[in-house]
Amino acid sequence: MTTHAPQAAQSVTQSVTLPTSLDEAVEALAAMPAAVPVAGGTDLMASVNAGLLRPAGLVGLGKINEIRGWQYQDGHALLGAGLTHARMGRPDFAALIPALAAAARAAGPPQIRNAGTLGGNIATAAPTGDALPVLAALEAVLIIAGPDGARREIPVSHLLAGREMLRAGELIGYVRVPLLHAPQVFLKATGRTGPGRAIASVGLVLDPARRGVRIAVGAVAPMPLRPLEAEQWVASLIDWDAERRLAPEALEAFGEYVAAACVPDQGDPVPAGVLQLRRTVAVLARRALGRALTS
Ligand SMILES: Cc1cc2nc3c(=O)[nH]c(=O)nc-3n(C[C@H](O)[C@H](O)[C@H](O)COP(=O)(O)OP(=O)(O)OC[C@H]3O[C@@H](n4cnc5c(N)ncnc54)[C@H](O)[C@@H]3O)c2cc1C
């Protein structure tokens, strides 16, 4: 279905296409290579309003029902890219993937959460994207839709690190995440009261089947950072067959280990801002693990 943009917007955007399936959306992009996809529009319209982007056309993803929910697949959940933050924040979703639900509840004010989507958060790939450290800790995989019904998979960490890119005309269709049936935590520091962008955030998941602790730190670098040595060290301290408890000193040391790995020294003496950020990351990591182990 193609509609024409209102008169006032025509100098910027020539046409808006509203496909009802993922493949139709890919076709629309192929037919109009200068058009850009738009889901909730919360990031895209900010760029248009700031004069940073003048798309020749828009392919709206809001009418594609197949990507607005989720389904189960071999111990995983296949999340549609069109899931809004508001939908992911609801209790039924939180019971499945608690850390992603917590990140969704923290993503901006209500009007942003009602419109903004998982796929938009990933494609924008802002350092402050709240879903991103959680997806990195979950080792999520993106299902990409391309021309002629093609599907390919990219680990989310590859996309965020720039190791693999979306090709022209491709769309993020789904995000596959493992259902771990174990505690998970998302924590975010904003430096202010109420909704705000993260100064630092952490997504932490326990993976009892692999006897693993996985944590990713967001907002301190262009992409979420995984402190792999700290993860392995702390996982080796946990008695996975008994009560999963750690002494306060071990939690403290984990926080410091994560912070040192993710916020490196920058100069001598280390600038006060760097020390403060490291302190914040250490506290978030310690609290996240403490909460996961006592949930
Ligand atoms: C006031 C304000 C506060 C905000 N606060 C937060 C916050 O606290 N935390 C946070 O994480 N984010 C925040 N955001 C950012 C934004 O809301 C999120 O990143 C949101 O998830 C973007 O989703 P969207 O559907 O609106 O994306 P859109 O704006 O529709 O699209 C963003 C980009 O992704 C592309 N895109 C969208 N869907 C797809 C797809 N399926 N496949 C390929 N490309 C796609 C678009 O072409 C565009 O380049 C805030 C934004 C605003 C304006």
Coordinates of C-alpha atoms and ligand atoms in Angstrom, one line a residue:
M1 CA 0.0 0.0 0.0
T2 CA 1.5 3.4 -0.9
T3 CA 0.3 6.7 0.4
H4 CA 1.5 10.1 -0.3
A5 CA 3.0 12.3 2.4
P6 CA 1.1 15.4 3.5
Q7 CA 1.7 18.5 1.4
A8 CA 4.0 20.2 4.0
A9 CA 6.3 17.2 4.2
Q10 CA 6.6 16.6 0.5
S11 CA 9.7 18.7 0.0
V12 CA 11.5 16.2 2.4
T13 CA 9.8 12.9 1.7
Q14 CA 8.2 11.9 -1.6
S15 CA 6.3 8.8 -0.5
V16 CA 5.5 6.6 2.4
T17 CA 4.9 2.9 1.7
L18 CA 3.2 0.8 4.3
P19 CA 3.8 -2.9 3.6
T20 CA 2.0 -5.6 5.6
S21 CA 4.7 -8.3 5.4
L22 CA 8.5 -8.4 5.9
D23 CA 9.1 -9.6 2.3
E24 CA 6.8 -6.8 1.0
A25 CA 8.9 -4.3 3.0
V26 CA 12.1 -5.6 1.5
E27 CA 10.6 -5.4 -2.0
A28 CA 9.6 -1.8 -1.3
L29 CA 13.1 -1.0 -0.3
A30 CA 14.5 -2.7 -3.5
A31 CA 12.0 -0.7 -5.6
M32 CA 13.0 2.6 -4.0
P33 CA 16.7 2.3 -2.9
A34 CA 16.7 5.9 -1.6
A35 CA 13.9 5.2 0.9
V36 CA 14.6 4.3 4.5
P37 CA 12.7 2.0 6.8
V38 CA 10.9 3.5 9.8
A39 CA 9.4 1.6 12.7
G40 CA 8.4 3.8 15.7
G41 CA 10.2 6.8 14.2
T42 CA 11.6 8.0 17.6
D43 CA 15.2 8.0 16.4
L44 CA 14.6 8.6 12.7
M45 CA 12.3 11.6 13.2
A46 CA 14.8 13.1 15.6
S47 CA 17.4 13.0 12.8
V48 CA 14.9 14.4 10.3
N49 CA 13.9 17.2 12.7
A50 CA 17.5 18.0 13.3
G51 CA 18.1 18.3 9.6
L52 CA 20.6 15.4 9.6
L53 CA 18.5 13.2 7.3
R54 CA 16.2 13.9 4.3
P55 CA 14.9 10.6 3.2
A56 CA 13.5 10.5 -0.3
G57 CA 10.9 8.0 0.9
L58 CA 9.9 6.0 3.9
V59 CA 9.0 2.3 4.2
G60 CA 6.9 2.1 7.4
L61 CA 7.2 -1.2 9.3
G62 CA 4.3 -0.5 11.7
K63 CA 1.7 -2.6 9.8
I64 CA 3.8 -5.8 9.7
N65 CA 2.0 -8.0 12.2
E66 CA 4.5 -10.9 11.9
I67 CA 7.2 -8.8 13.6
R68 CA 5.2 -7.3 16.4
G69 CA 5.1 -10.4 18.7
W70 CA 7.3 -13.4 19.6
Q71 CA 7.3 -17.1 19.2
Y72 CA 9.1 -20.1 20.7
Q73 CA 11.8 -22.0 18.8
D74 CA 13.9 -24.8 20.3
G75 CA 14.6 -23.3 23.7
H76 CA 14.8 -19.9 22.3
A77 CA 12.4 -17.0 21.8
L78 CA 12.2 -15.4 18.3
L79 CA 11.4 -11.8 19.0
G80 CA 9.9 -9.6 16.2
A81 CA 11.9 -6.5 15.5
G82 CA 8.7 -4.5 15.7
L83 CA 8.1 -5.3 19.4
T84 CA 7.8 -2.0 21.3
H85 CA 9.5 -1.2 24.5
A86 CA 6.1 -0.9 26.1
R87 CA 5.1 -4.5 25.0
M88 CA 8.5 -5.9 26.2
G89 CA 8.0 -4.3 29.6
R90 CA 4.8 -6.2 30.3
P91 CA 4.8 -9.1 32.9
D92 CA 4.3 -12.0 30.5
F93 CA 7.5 -10.9 28.6
A94 CA 9.3 -10.2 31.8
A95 CA 8.7 -13.8 32.9
L96 CA 10.6 -14.9 29.8
I97 CA 13.5 -12.5 29.4
P98 CA 13.6 -10.4 32.6
A99 CA 16.6 -8.3 31.8
L100 CA 15.3 -7.3 28.4
A101 CA 11.9 -6.3 30.0
A102 CA 13.8 -4.3 32.6
A103 CA 15.8 -2.5 29.8
A104 CA 12.6 -1.8 27.9
R105 CA 11.0 -0.3 31.0
A106 CA 14.0 2.0 31.4
A107 CA 14.0 3.2 27.8
G108 CA 12.9 6.8 27.8
P109 CA 9.5 8.3 28.8
P110 CA 6.2 6.5 28.1
Q111 CA 5.5 8.1 24.7
I112 CA 8.9 6.8 23.5
R113 CA 8.4 3.3 25.0
N114 CA 5.0 3.1 23.3
A115 CA 6.4 3.8 19.8
G116 CA 10.1 2.8 20.0
T117 CA 11.0 -0.8 18.9
L118 CA 13.6 -3.4 19.5
G119 CA 14.6 -3.4 15.8
G120 CA 15.0 0.4 15.9
N121 CA 17.1 0.3 19.0
I122 CA 19.5 -2.3 17.4
A123 CA 19.7 -0.6 14.0
T124 CA 20.4 2.8 15.6
A125 CA 23.1 1.1 17.6
A126 CA 23.5 4.1 19.9
P127 CA 26.0 3.5 22.8
T128 CA 23.1 4.4 25.1
G129 CA 20.7 1.9 23.6
D130 CA 19.3 0.1 26.6
A131 CA 18.4 -3.2 25.0
L132 CA 21.9 -3.6 23.6
P133 CA 24.0 -4.7 26.7
V134 CA 21.2 -7.2 27.5
L135 CA 21.3 -8.6 23.9
A136 CA 25.1 -8.8 24.1
A137 CA 25.0 -10.7 27.4
L138 CA 22.3 -13.1 26.0
E139 CA 24.5 -13.6 22.8
A140 CA 21.4 -12.8 20.7
V141 CA 21.4 -13.5 17.0
L142 CA 19.7 -11.3 14.4
I143 CA 17.6 -12.8 11.6
I144 CA 18.0 -10.5 8.6
A145 CA 15.5 -10.4 5.8
G146 CA 16.8 -9.8 2.3
P147 CA 15.6 -9.8 -1.3
D148 CA 13.7 -12.9 -2.7
G149 CA 12.7 -14.1 0.7
A150 CA 16.4 -14.6 1.8
R151 CA 17.2 -14.9 5.5
R152 CA 20.6 -14.7 7.0
E153 CA 21.9 -14.6 10.6
I154 CA 24.3 -12.2 12.3
P155 CA 25.3 -12.3 16.0
V156 CA 24.1 -9.0 17.5
S157 CA 27.6 -8.4 18.8
H158 CA 29.0 -8.5 15.2
L159 CA 26.6 -5.9 14.0
L160 CA 27.2 -3.6 17.0
A161 CA 31.0 -3.9 16.6
G162 CA 30.8 -3.2 12.9
R163 CA 32.2 -6.6 12.0
E164 CA 29.1 -7.2 9.9
M165 CA 26.7 -4.7 8.4
L166 CA 23.2 -4.6 7.1
R167 CA 23.3 -4.6 3.3
A168 CA 21.3 -2.1 1.3
G169 CA 17.6 -3.1 1.3
E170 CA 17.9 -5.6 4.2
L171 CA 15.8 -5.4 7.4
I172 CA 16.2 -6.9 10.9
G173 CA 13.2 -9.3 11.0
Y174 CA 13.7 -11.1 14.3
V175 CA 16.1 -11.4 17.2
R176 CA 16.7 -14.9 18.6
V177 CA 17.5 -15.1 22.3
P178 CA 18.0 -18.2 24.5
L179 CA 15.4 -18.8 27.2
L180 CA 17.8 -19.4 30.2
H181 CA 15.2 -19.9 33.0
A182 CA 17.6 -18.2 35.5
P183 CA 17.9 -14.8 37.0
Q184 CA 18.9 -11.9 34.8
V185 CA 19.4 -8.2 35.7
F186 CA 19.5 -4.9 33.8
L187 CA 20.7 -1.8 35.7
K188 CA 21.3 1.7 34.4
A189 CA 22.8 4.9 35.8
T190 CA 21.6 8.1 34.3
G191 CA 23.0 10.7 36.7
R192 CA 19.6 12.2 37.1
T193 CA 16.2 11.4 38.6
G194 CA 13.5 10.1 36.2
P195 CA 14.0 8.8 32.6
G196 CA 17.3 9.6 30.9
R197 CA 20.0 8.2 28.7
A198 CA 22.5 5.9 30.4
I199 CA 25.9 7.1 31.6
A200 CA 26.6 3.4 32.1
S201 CA 24.4 0.3 32.1
V202 CA 24.8 -3.4 32.6
G203 CA 23.0 -6.5 31.4
L204 CA 23.8 -9.6 33.4
V205 CA 22.5 -13.2 32.9
L206 CA 23.2 -16.4 34.7
D207 CA 23.4 -19.5 32.4
P208 CA 23.3 -22.5 34.8
A209 CA 23.3 -25.0 32.0
R210 CA 26.7 -23.7 30.8
R211 CA 27.7 -22.7 34.3
G212 CA 28.3 -19.2 33.1
V213 CA 27.9 -15.6 34.1
R214 CA 27.7 -13.2 31.2
I215 CA 27.7 -9.4 31.6
A216 CA 27.9 -6.6 29.0
V217 CA 28.5 -3.0 29.9
G218 CA 26.7 -0.3 27.9
A219 CA 27.2 3.4 27.2
V220 CA 30.9 3.5 28.1
A221 CA 32.1 2.7 24.6
P222 CA 30.6 2.8 21.1
M223 CA 29.3 -0.8 21.6
P224 CA 28.5 -3.0 24.7
L225 CA 31.7 -4.5 26.2
R226 CA 32.0 -8.0 27.5
P227 CA 34.7 -8.5 30.2
L228 CA 35.3 -12.1 29.4
E229 CA 38.0 -12.8 32.0
A230 CA 35.9 -11.3 34.8
E231 CA 33.0 -13.5 33.7
Q232 CA 35.1 -16.7 33.7
W233 CA 36.7 -15.8 37.0
V234 CA 33.5 -15.2 38.9
A235 CA 31.7 -18.2 37.3
S236 CA 34.5 -20.4 38.7
L237 CA 33.8 -19.1 42.3
I238 CA 30.1 -20.1 42.1
D239 CA 28.9 -23.4 43.4
W240 CA 26.4 -24.1 40.6
D241 CA 25.1 -27.3 42.2
A242 CA 24.3 -25.7 45.6
E243 CA 23.1 -22.3 46.8
R244 CA 24.5 -19.8 44.3
R245 CA 26.0 -17.4 46.8
L246 CA 29.1 -15.3 46.9
A247 CA 30.8 -13.5 49.7
P248 CA 30.5 -9.6 49.7
E249 CA 34.3 -9.4 49.0
A250 CA 33.9 -11.6 45.9
L251 CA 31.1 -9.4 44.6
E252 CA 33.2 -6.3 45.3
A253 CA 36.1 -7.8 43.4
F254 CA 33.9 -8.7 40.5
G255 CA 32.7 -5.1 40.2
E256 CA 36.3 -3.8 40.2
Y257 CA 37.4 -6.4 37.7
V258 CA 34.5 -5.5 35.3
A259 CA 35.1 -1.8 35.7
A260 CA 38.9 -2.0 35.1
A261 CA 38.3 -4.1 32.0
C262 CA 35.6 -1.7 30.5
V263 CA 36.9 1.7 31.7
P264 CA 40.6 1.7 31.1
D265 CA 43.1 4.2 32.5
Q266 CA 43.4 7.3 30.4
G267 CA 46.5 9.2 31.4
D268 CA 48.4 9.7 34.6
P269 CA 46.9 10.9 36.8
V270 CA 43.6 9.2 35.7
P271 CA 41.1 12.0 35.1
A272 CA 38.4 12.4 37.8
G273 CA 35.6 11.7 35.2
V274 CA 37.2 8.4 34.3
L275 CA 37.5 7.4 38.0
Q276 CA 33.9 8.3 38.6
L277 CA 32.7 6.3 35.6
R278 CA 34.7 3.3 36.7
R279 CA 33.2 3.6 40.2
T280 CA 29.7 3.7 38.6
V281 CA 30.4 0.6 36.5
A282 CA 31.9 -1.3 39.5
V283 CA 28.8 -0.6 41.6
L284 CA 26.4 -1.6 38.8
A285 CA 28.2 -4.8 38.1
R286 CA 28.5 -5.7 41.8
R287 CA 24.8 -5.0 42.4
A288 CA 23.7 -6.8 39.2
L289 CA 25.5 -10.0 40.2
G290 CA 24.4 -9.7 43.9
R291 CA 20.7 -9.4 42.8
A292 CA 21.0 -12.3 40.3
L293 CA 22.5 -14.6 42.9
T294 CA 19.8 -13.8 45.5
S295 CA 16.8 -13.9 43.2
Ligands
LIG1 C1 13.2 11.6 23.9 C2 13.9 10.3 23.6 C3 14.3 9.5 24.7 C4 14.9 8.3 24.4 N1 15.4 7.6 25.5 C5 15.9 6.4 25.2 C6 16.4 5.6 26.3 O1 16.3 5.9 27.5 N2 17.0 4.4 26.0 C7 17.1 3.9 24.7 O2 17.6 2.8 24.5 N3 16.7 4.6 23.7 C8 16.1 5.9 23.9 N4 15.7 6.6 22.9 C9 16.0 6.2 21.5 C10 14.8 5.4 20.8 O3 13.6 5.6 21.3 C11 15.1 3.9 20.7 O4 16.4 3.7 20.1 C12 14.1 3.1 19.9 O5 14.1 1.8 20.3 C13 14.2 3.3 18.4 O6 13.1 2.5 17.8 P1 12.2 3.1 16.7 O7 11.3 2.0 16.3 O8 11.6 4.4 17.1 O9 13.3 3.4 15.5 P2 13.1 4.3 14.3 O10 13.3 5.7 14.7 O11 11.9 4.0 13.5 O12 14.4 3.8 13.4 C14 15.7 4.0 13.9 C15 16.7 3.5 12.8 O13 16.5 2.1 12.7 C16 16.2 1.7 11.4 N5 15.3 0.6 11.5 C17 14.1 0.6 12.3 N6 13.6 -0.7 12.3 C18 14.5 -1.4 11.5 C19 14.5 -2.8 11.1 N7 13.5 -3.7 11.5 N8 15.5 -3.2 10.3 C20 16.4 -2.4 9.9 N9 16.5 -1.1 10.2 C21 15.5 -0.6 11.0 C22 15.6 3.0 10.8 O14 15.8 3.0 9.4 C23 16.4 4.1 11.5 O15 17.7 4.2 10.8 C24 15.1 7.8 23.1 C25 14.6 8.6 22.0 C26 14.0 9.9 22.3 C27 13.5 10.7 21.1

